[in-house]
Amino acid sequence: MDRFESGMSCCDTSEDVEDDMVTASVHRRKILVVEDEALVGLGMTAMLETAGFEVIGPIGNVELAMALLDRHDCALAILDIKLRDGETSARIAERLRENGIPFFVVSGYLSDSQPSVFNGAQSIAKPIGARSLVTAVQGALN
């Protein structure tokens, strides 16, 4: 993209360009979505992409999610607690906490018996609408 396509004029200062890049990067922060139900994961992805976020996933198992974290910088993660075959996203949550990456839980199975790594994390019950999801993401990123 050249300066004309990006809307920059020949007179923009480097500060103006940096401000534009910072503004754009806020809207293109990468969000990891861990969700084992394909339609739910694709729905959340569509909602987030429509709101201007870049989504990593959706992914439905721990090993693949960890591999994505190895390859991508993410600003936030959205985790379903209970995954297929008895897996939970607790290991992902532990890694996110260790790396200072915020996350919240979107689950149909919220209870007091969830793994302790999820204590204190924002929890949203499924089903979740676009407005609630985007508001939660914006709040977690600010």
mmCIF file of C-alpha atoms in Angstrom:
data_model
loop_
_atom_site.group_PDB
_atom_site.id
_atom_site.type_symbol
_atom_site.label_atom_id
_atom_site.label_comp_id
_atom_site.label_asym_id
_atom_site.label_seq_id
_atom_site.Cartn_x
_atom_site.Cartn_y
_atom_site.Cartn_z
ATOM 1 C CA MET A 1 0.000 0.000 0.000
ATOM 2 C CA ASP A 2 1.415 3.394 -0.913
ATOM 3 C CA ARG A 3 0.865 6.710 0.847
ATOM 4 C CA PHE A 4 -2.114 7.583 -1.326
ATOM 5 C CA GLU A 5 -3.923 4.315 -0.575
ATOM 6 C CA SER A 6 -3.239 4.628 3.146
ATOM 7 C CA GLY A 7 -4.558 8.176 3.293
ATOM 8 C CA MET A 8 -1.180 9.676 4.283
ATOM 9 C CA SER A 9 -0.186 12.893 2.642
ATOM 10 C CA CYS A 10 3.316 13.924 1.706
ATOM 11 C CA CYS A 11 3.232 16.355 4.619
ATOM 12 C CA ASP A 12 2.504 13.821 7.405
ATOM 13 C CA THR A 13 5.184 13.863 10.075
ATOM 14 C CA SER A 14 6.726 10.700 11.460
ATOM 15 C CA GLU A 15 4.693 11.284 14.647
ATOM 16 C CA ASP A 16 1.486 11.362 12.590
ATOM 17 C CA VAL A 17 2.423 8.106 10.887
ATOM 18 C CA GLU A 18 3.313 6.492 14.223
ATOM 19 C CA ASP A 19 -0.031 7.628 15.683
ATOM 20 C CA ASP A 20 -1.843 6.081 12.703
ATOM 21 C CA MET A 21 0.106 2.828 13.129
ATOM 22 C CA VAL A 22 -0.616 2.703 16.867
ATOM 23 C CA THR A 23 -4.304 3.318 16.201
ATOM 24 C CA ALA A 24 -4.366 0.563 13.566
ATOM 25 C CA SER A 25 -2.446 -1.877 15.765
ATOM 26 C CA VAL A 26 -4.971 -1.435 18.572
ATOM 27 C CA HIS A 27 -7.651 -2.748 16.231
ATOM 28 C CA ARG A 28 -5.487 -5.539 14.824
ATOM 29 C CA ARG A 29 -4.268 -7.061 18.070
ATOM 30 C CA LYS A 30 -4.187 -10.840 17.909
ATOM 31 C CA ILE A 31 -6.662 -12.754 20.015
ATOM 32 C CA LEU A 32 -6.311 -16.484 20.608
ATOM 33 C CA VAL A 33 -9.644 -18.319 20.635
ATOM 34 C CA VAL A 34 -9.652 -21.767 22.250
ATOM 35 C CA GLU A 35 -12.997 -23.436 21.667
ATOM 36 C CA ASP A 36 -13.686 -27.083 20.848
ATOM 37 C CA GLU A 37 -17.153 -26.562 19.384
ATOM 38 C CA ALA A 38 -16.426 -25.594 15.773
ATOM 39 C CA LEU A 39 -19.552 -23.531 15.157
ATOM 40 C CA VAL A 40 -19.151 -21.610 18.417
ATOM 41 C CA GLY A 41 -15.475 -20.943 17.686
ATOM 42 C CA LEU A 42 -16.185 -19.817 14.126
ATOM 43 C CA GLY A 43 -18.993 -17.591 15.390
ATOM 44 C CA MET A 44 -16.733 -15.876 17.935
ATOM 45 C CA THR A 45 -14.047 -15.509 15.264
ATOM 46 C CA ALA A 46 -16.491 -13.835 12.880
ATOM 47 C CA MET A 47 -17.715 -11.468 15.602
ATOM 48 C CA LEU A 48 -14.165 -10.461 16.536
ATOM 49 C CA GLU A 49 -12.976 -10.057 12.945
ATOM 50 C CA THR A 50 -16.025 -7.924 12.157
ATOM 51 C CA ALA A 51 -15.028 -5.701 15.092
ATOM 52 C CA GLY A 52 -11.524 -5.346 13.595
ATOM 53 C CA PHE A 53 -9.507 -7.842 15.620
ATOM 54 C CA GLU A 54 -7.153 -10.459 14.228
ATOM 55 C CA VAL A 55 -7.994 -13.939 15.487
ATOM 56 C CA ILE A 56 -5.639 -16.845 16.041
ATOM 57 C CA GLY A 57 -7.746 -19.977 15.834
ATOM 58 C CA PRO A 58 -10.270 -21.044 16.734
ATOM 59 C CA ILE A 59 -8.468 -24.086 18.057
ATOM 60 C CA GLY A 60 -9.982 -26.952 20.002
ATOM 61 C CA ASN A 61 -7.108 -28.673 21.790
ATOM 62 C CA VAL A 62 -4.308 -27.787 24.158
ATOM 63 C CA GLU A 63 -1.299 -28.940 22.112
ATOM 64 C CA LEU A 64 -2.302 -26.996 19.008
ATOM 65 C CA ALA A 65 -3.107 -23.910 21.090
ATOM 66 C CA MET A 66 0.328 -24.078 22.734
ATOM 67 C CA ALA A 67 1.935 -24.380 19.278
ATOM 68 C CA LEU A 68 0.052 -21.283 18.129
ATOM 69 C CA LEU A 69 1.303 -19.395 21.188
ATOM 70 C CA ASP A 70 4.850 -20.410 20.205
ATOM 71 C CA ARG A 71 4.386 -18.881 16.755
ATOM 72 C CA HIS A 72 2.258 -15.805 17.441
ATOM 73 C CA ASP A 73 2.270 -12.860 19.789
ATOM 74 C CA CYS A 74 -1.186 -12.540 21.198
ATOM 75 C CA ALA A 75 -2.630 -9.705 23.228
ATOM 76 C CA LEU A 76 -5.502 -11.677 24.735
ATOM 77 C CA ALA A 77 -6.978 -15.159 24.842
ATOM 78 C CA ILE A 78 -10.548 -16.358 25.086
ATOM 79 C CA LEU A 79 -10.723 -19.814 26.622
ATOM 80 C CA ASP A 80 -13.379 -22.474 26.855
ATOM 81 C CA ILE A 81 -12.523 -24.415 30.022
ATOM 82 C CA LYS A 82 -13.757 -27.886 29.065
ATOM 83 C CA LEU A 83 -12.421 -29.219 25.796
ATOM 84 C CA ARG A 84 -12.848 -32.595 24.086
ATOM 85 C CA ASP A 85 -11.658 -35.895 25.536
ATOM 86 C CA GLY A 86 -11.575 -34.616 29.121
ATOM 87 C CA GLU A 87 -9.009 -31.899 28.373
ATOM 88 C CA THR A 88 -9.230 -28.476 29.976
ATOM 89 C CA SER A 89 -7.559 -25.263 28.912
ATOM 90 C CA ALA A 90 -5.846 -24.951 32.328
ATOM 91 C CA ARG A 91 -2.326 -25.452 30.877
ATOM 92 C CA ILE A 92 -2.977 -22.692 28.365
ATOM 93 C CA ALA A 93 -4.237 -20.400 31.137
ATOM 94 C CA GLU A 94 -1.119 -21.127 33.215
ATOM 95 C CA ARG A 95 1.140 -20.227 30.308
ATOM 96 C CA LEU A 96 -0.816 -17.051 29.598
ATOM 97 C CA ARG A 97 -0.526 -15.993 33.263
ATOM 98 C CA GLU A 98 3.219 -16.725 33.271
ATOM 99 C CA ASN A 99 3.618 -14.536 30.170
ATOM 100 C CA GLY A 100 1.371 -11.742 31.451
ATOM 101 C CA ILE A 101 -1.209 -12.243 28.698
ATOM 102 C CA PRO A 102 -4.766 -11.528 29.844
ATOM 103 C CA PHE A 103 -7.520 -14.032 29.203
ATOM 104 C CA PHE A 104 -11.124 -14.610 30.003
ATOM 105 C CA VAL A 105 -13.358 -17.633 29.980
ATOM 106 C CA VAL A 106 -16.381 -18.217 27.779
ATOM 107 C CA SER A 107 -17.990 -21.466 28.831
ATOM 108 C CA GLY A 108 -21.271 -23.273 29.108
ATOM 109 C CA TYR A 109 -19.991 -25.026 32.243
ATOM 110 C CA LEU A 110 -19.093 -22.298 34.709
ATOM 111 C CA SER A 111 -18.819 -23.665 38.227
ATOM 112 C CA ASP A 112 -16.882 -23.399 41.456
ATOM 113 C CA SER A 113 -15.083 -26.666 40.652
ATOM 114 C CA GLN A 114 -13.046 -25.288 37.756
ATOM 115 C CA PRO A 115 -9.208 -25.470 37.952
ATOM 116 C CA SER A 116 -7.747 -22.825 40.281
ATOM 117 C CA VAL A 117 -5.816 -21.099 37.473
ATOM 118 C CA PHE A 118 -9.170 -19.690 36.356
ATOM 119 C CA ASN A 119 -9.862 -18.076 39.755
ATOM 120 C CA GLY A 120 -10.206 -14.347 39.286
ATOM 121 C CA ALA A 121 -10.550 -14.582 35.509
ATOM 122 C CA GLN A 122 -13.557 -12.907 33.984
ATOM 123 C CA SER A 123 -16.113 -15.566 33.069
ATOM 124 C CA ILE A 124 -18.885 -15.208 30.535
ATOM 125 C CA ALA A 125 -21.554 -17.866 30.064
ATOM 126 C CA LYS A 126 -22.411 -19.191 26.631
ATOM 127 C CA PRO A 127 -24.159 -18.396 24.457
ATOM 128 C CA ILE A 128 -22.523 -15.001 23.995
ATOM 129 C CA GLY A 129 -23.618 -12.246 21.646
ATOM 130 C CA ALA A 130 -21.362 -10.046 19.554
ATOM 131 C CA ARG A 131 -21.838 -6.932 21.677
ATOM 132 C CA SER A 132 -21.020 -8.764 24.927
ATOM 133 C CA LEU A 133 -17.973 -10.444 23.378
ATOM 134 C CA VAL A 134 -16.523 -7.291 21.855
ATOM 135 C CA THR A 135 -17.170 -5.304 25.055
ATOM 136 C CA ALA A 136 -15.394 -7.967 27.118
ATOM 137 C CA VAL A 137 -12.432 -8.008 24.707
ATOM 138 C CA GLN A 138 -12.124 -4.225 24.692
ATOM 139 C CA GLY A 139 -12.292 -4.147 28.494
ATOM 140 C CA ALA A 140 -9.619 -6.828 28.840
ATOM 141 C CA LEU A 141 -7.308 -5.045 26.403
ATOM 142 C CA ASN A 142 -7.575 -1.671 28.163
#
